[in-house]
Amino acid sequence: MKRIGVLTSGGDAPGMNAAVRAVVRTGVYHGLEVFGIEQGYQGLIDGRIAPMTARSVGGIINRGGTVLRSARCQAFYDPAGRAAAADQLKQRGIEGLVVIGGDGSYRGAQTLYDEHGIHCIGVPGTIDNDIGGTDFTIGYDTALNIAVEAIDRIRDTAQSHDRLFFVEVMGRESGYLAMMAGIAGGAEAILVPETPTDIEKLIAHLVEGREKGKTSSIVVVAEGDDAGHAIDVAREVSARSDFKDSRVVVIGHLQRGGSPSAFDRILGSRLGMRAVEALLEGATGKMTGLSANNVVLRPLSEAWECRTQFDPSFLRVARVLST
Ligand code: F6P
């Protein structure tokens, strides 16, 4: 293998740049030519592919977002789109591809290999930490810290005004980020899609807290909760109780931006480097991951088949400690 490509796909995550830098520099170290592909699979189909050098990834390890830019690409679901993408790679003699993204991006990578023989290795990048094959995904730690900082700030004003706040934390189908942000932020309650939300029980818990002397409370609501968004939960609580004057904060995309934490930079560096070495070993259909602080290589399919197991014991920690 003499030429490889790298792309970032799906929602951007802080630390993706560290992974891009690691892929490029590991490739250069091993004498490969490395090509950067802009805007994920869409850029691949369109042929927006340019050589990268060790110098072109200088000064990016500390930057949020992804210098390659990212996208969610509908055309890649179509066999014709994948054939066009494979042609772009073959025309340039690119035999291996590193895909930095989430499980949706990996399904695309797997199909690209199955249909066109392009060797693909995945590197897990998403703030949601919701894919199997790795203990942590790149971006999760930074996003968690941003969410916790936001909750801390909200607590200051909540305490000053004796208020109830509903804080919405990202995570399309997963409550992992919200759960951890809630524990670290000392939330009074955490609502996640993995467990059914009972508004009456939530109200009872808030009332109990008030009777025990709590003058303010914070409820963390995962974006994908079954009771709806934070605004919906706040409305329901207001309609069914005397908590009429609550406030709602949606942290939203603030969680995806900003300089990556040291943890995410190190994770991106380790997983990106291993991805290139895996390609050089002839591997395909694999993802790099972290397991008990070791870098491991797992089948790509683990990403979607063994999604990070939801551990309800964390919710119990939050509940007991919010007494
Ligand atoms: O998957 C990462 C994520 O940030 C989710 O937490 C969120 O639901 C989604 O992406 C938002 O996507 P978009 O940036 O397209 O609005």
Tab-separated table of C-alpha atoms in Angstrom, residues 7-13 16 39-41 66 69-73 99-105 125-126 172 256:
chain	number	residue	atom	x	y	z
A	7	LEU	CA	-11.960	11.680	5.904
A	8	THR	CA	-14.152	12.854	8.768
A	9	SER	CA	-17.840	12.025	8.587
A	10	GLY	CA	-21.033	12.676	10.578
A	11	GLY	CA	-21.168	15.198	13.409
A	12	ASP	CA	-17.803	16.826	14.056
A	13	ALA	CA	-16.185	16.072	17.415
A	16	MET	CA	-10.927	14.765	15.228
A	39	GLN	CA	-16.566	16.907	3.768
A	40	GLY	CA	-16.736	13.178	4.277
A	41	TYR	CA	-18.275	10.837	1.722
A	66	THR	CA	-12.346	19.173	11.782
A	69	ARG	CA	-14.857	19.469	7.398
A	70	SER	CA	-17.635	16.936	7.736
A	71	ALA	CA	-21.023	15.991	6.334
A	72	ARG	CA	-23.795	13.453	6.465
A	73	CYS	CA	-24.099	12.170	2.907
A	99	VAL	CA	-12.868	6.952	8.254
A	100	ILE	CA	-13.140	9.099	11.372
A	101	GLY	CA	-16.750	9.218	12.570
A	102	GLY	CA	-19.590	7.243	14.138
A	103	ASP	CA	-21.309	3.963	13.377
A	104	GLY	CA	-23.264	5.335	10.391
A	105	SER	CA	-19.953	6.252	8.759
A	125	GLY	CA	-15.297	10.140	16.627
A	126	THR	CA	-18.566	11.369	18.129
A	172	ARG	CA	-29.415	11.772	19.519
A	256	ARG	CA	-19.369	20.145	19.855
